[in-house]
Amino acid sequence: MGDELVMMDTSQGQYFGLNSLASQIWSLLITPKSIDDLVVELMSIFDVTEEECRADTALFLQQLVDKQLVKVTTAA
């Protein structure tokens, strides 16, 4: 839908609209990554400071965790 990615959680029956940053984070999460790795990749794509990128990324990831759309794991 325009520049926004829309996804649906069928188990909860909810739709979620993702802006360009959130869409990029979602696509990068195809393979497990640390927040540090996500921030490095996102900074190579977007013109953003590390502090802003880290804060926005952490906020979005916490929203995904709260909605049970992703799981946090520890590195083996």
mmCIF file of C-alpha atoms in Angstrom:
data_model
loop_
_atom_site.group_PDB
_atom_site.id
_atom_site.type_symbol
_atom_site.label_atom_id
_atom_site.label_comp_id
_atom_site.label_asym_id
_atom_site.label_seq_id
_atom_site.Cartn_x
_atom_site.Cartn_y
_atom_site.Cartn_z
ATOM 1 C CA MET A 1 0.000 0.000 0.000
ATOM 2 C CA GLY A 2 2.072 2.897 -1.250
ATOM 3 C CA ASP A 3 5.375 2.989 0.644
ATOM 4 C CA GLU A 4 3.921 0.982 3.510
ATOM 5 C CA LEU A 5 4.110 -2.776 3.989
ATOM 6 C CA VAL A 6 0.965 -4.287 5.462
ATOM 7 C CA MET A 7 1.068 -7.644 7.167
ATOM 8 C CA MET A 8 -1.516 -9.678 9.028
ATOM 9 C CA ASP A 9 -1.151 -11.808 12.098
ATOM 10 C CA THR A 10 -3.707 -14.515 11.381
ATOM 11 C CA SER A 11 -3.601 -15.896 14.928
ATOM 12 C CA GLN A 12 -4.604 -12.513 16.362
ATOM 13 C CA GLY A 13 -6.635 -11.282 13.379
ATOM 14 C CA GLN A 14 -4.749 -7.989 13.323
ATOM 15 C CA TYR A 15 -3.207 -5.970 10.506
ATOM 16 C CA PHE A 16 0.022 -4.055 10.942
ATOM 17 C CA GLY A 17 1.275 -1.231 8.729
ATOM 18 C CA LEU A 18 5.053 -0.866 8.501
ATOM 19 C CA ASN A 19 6.846 2.274 7.313
ATOM 20 C CA SER A 20 10.028 2.016 5.238
ATOM 21 C CA LEU A 21 12.347 1.567 8.244
ATOM 22 C CA ALA A 22 10.103 -1.025 9.878
ATOM 23 C CA SER A 23 9.694 -2.830 6.533
ATOM 24 C CA GLN A 24 13.458 -2.980 6.127
ATOM 25 C CA ILE A 25 13.934 -4.312 9.663
ATOM 26 C CA TRP A 26 11.275 -6.961 9.034
ATOM 27 C CA SER A 27 12.999 -8.086 5.837
ATOM 28 C CA LEU A 28 16.398 -8.211 7.566
ATOM 29 C CA LEU A 29 14.938 -10.474 10.248
ATOM 30 C CA ILE A 30 14.567 -13.327 7.762
ATOM 31 C CA THR A 31 17.742 -14.587 9.393
ATOM 32 C CA PRO A 32 18.395 -14.051 13.105
ATOM 33 C CA LYS A 33 20.460 -10.936 13.799
ATOM 34 C CA SER A 34 21.645 -8.997 16.802
ATOM 35 C CA ILE A 35 20.488 -5.424 17.301
ATOM 36 C CA ASP A 36 24.072 -4.323 16.597
ATOM 37 C CA ASP A 37 24.026 -6.114 13.228
ATOM 38 C CA LEU A 38 20.646 -4.619 12.362
ATOM 39 C CA VAL A 39 21.845 -1.113 13.215
ATOM 40 C CA VAL A 40 24.952 -1.473 11.032
ATOM 41 C CA GLU A 41 22.891 -2.709 8.079
ATOM 42 C CA LEU A 42 20.211 -0.047 8.523
ATOM 43 C CA MET A 43 22.772 2.756 8.753
ATOM 44 C CA SER A 44 24.168 1.646 5.392
ATOM 45 C CA ILE A 45 20.678 2.043 3.894
ATOM 46 C CA PHE A 46 19.259 5.100 5.692
ATOM 47 C CA ASP A 47 20.806 8.499 6.403
ATOM 48 C CA VAL A 48 20.445 8.321 10.181
ATOM 49 C CA THR A 49 22.652 8.659 13.242
ATOM 50 C CA GLU A 50 23.593 5.547 15.170
ATOM 51 C CA GLU A 51 21.733 6.781 18.262
ATOM 52 C CA GLU A 52 18.515 7.438 16.341
ATOM 53 C CA CYS A 53 18.781 4.156 14.424
ATOM 54 C CA ARG A 54 19.414 2.149 17.589
ATOM 55 C CA ALA A 55 16.517 3.806 19.434
ATOM 56 C CA ASP A 56 14.048 3.346 16.547
ATOM 57 C CA THR A 57 15.176 -0.239 15.979
ATOM 58 C CA ALA A 58 14.888 -1.153 19.659
ATOM 59 C CA LEU A 59 11.422 0.422 19.844
ATOM 60 C CA PHE A 60 10.165 -1.450 16.782
ATOM 61 C CA LEU A 61 11.665 -4.758 17.939
ATOM 62 C CA GLN A 62 10.028 -4.348 21.355
ATOM 63 C CA GLN A 63 6.677 -3.777 19.629
ATOM 64 C CA LEU A 64 7.178 -6.984 17.638
ATOM 65 C CA VAL A 65 8.056 -8.896 20.825
ATOM 66 C CA ASP A 66 5.040 -7.433 22.663
ATOM 67 C CA LYS A 67 2.756 -8.570 19.842
ATOM 68 C CA GLN A 68 4.470 -11.997 19.824
ATOM 69 C CA LEU A 69 5.542 -11.583 16.196
ATOM 70 C CA VAL A 70 9.223 -12.304 16.920
ATOM 71 C CA LYS A 71 11.140 -14.101 19.650
ATOM 72 C CA VAL A 72 14.303 -12.943 21.356
ATOM 73 C CA THR A 73 16.996 -15.602 21.497
ATOM 74 C CA THR A 74 20.515 -15.695 22.802
ATOM 75 C CA ALA A 75 23.515 -16.529 20.655
ATOM 76 C CA ALA A 76 24.749 -20.084 21.004
#
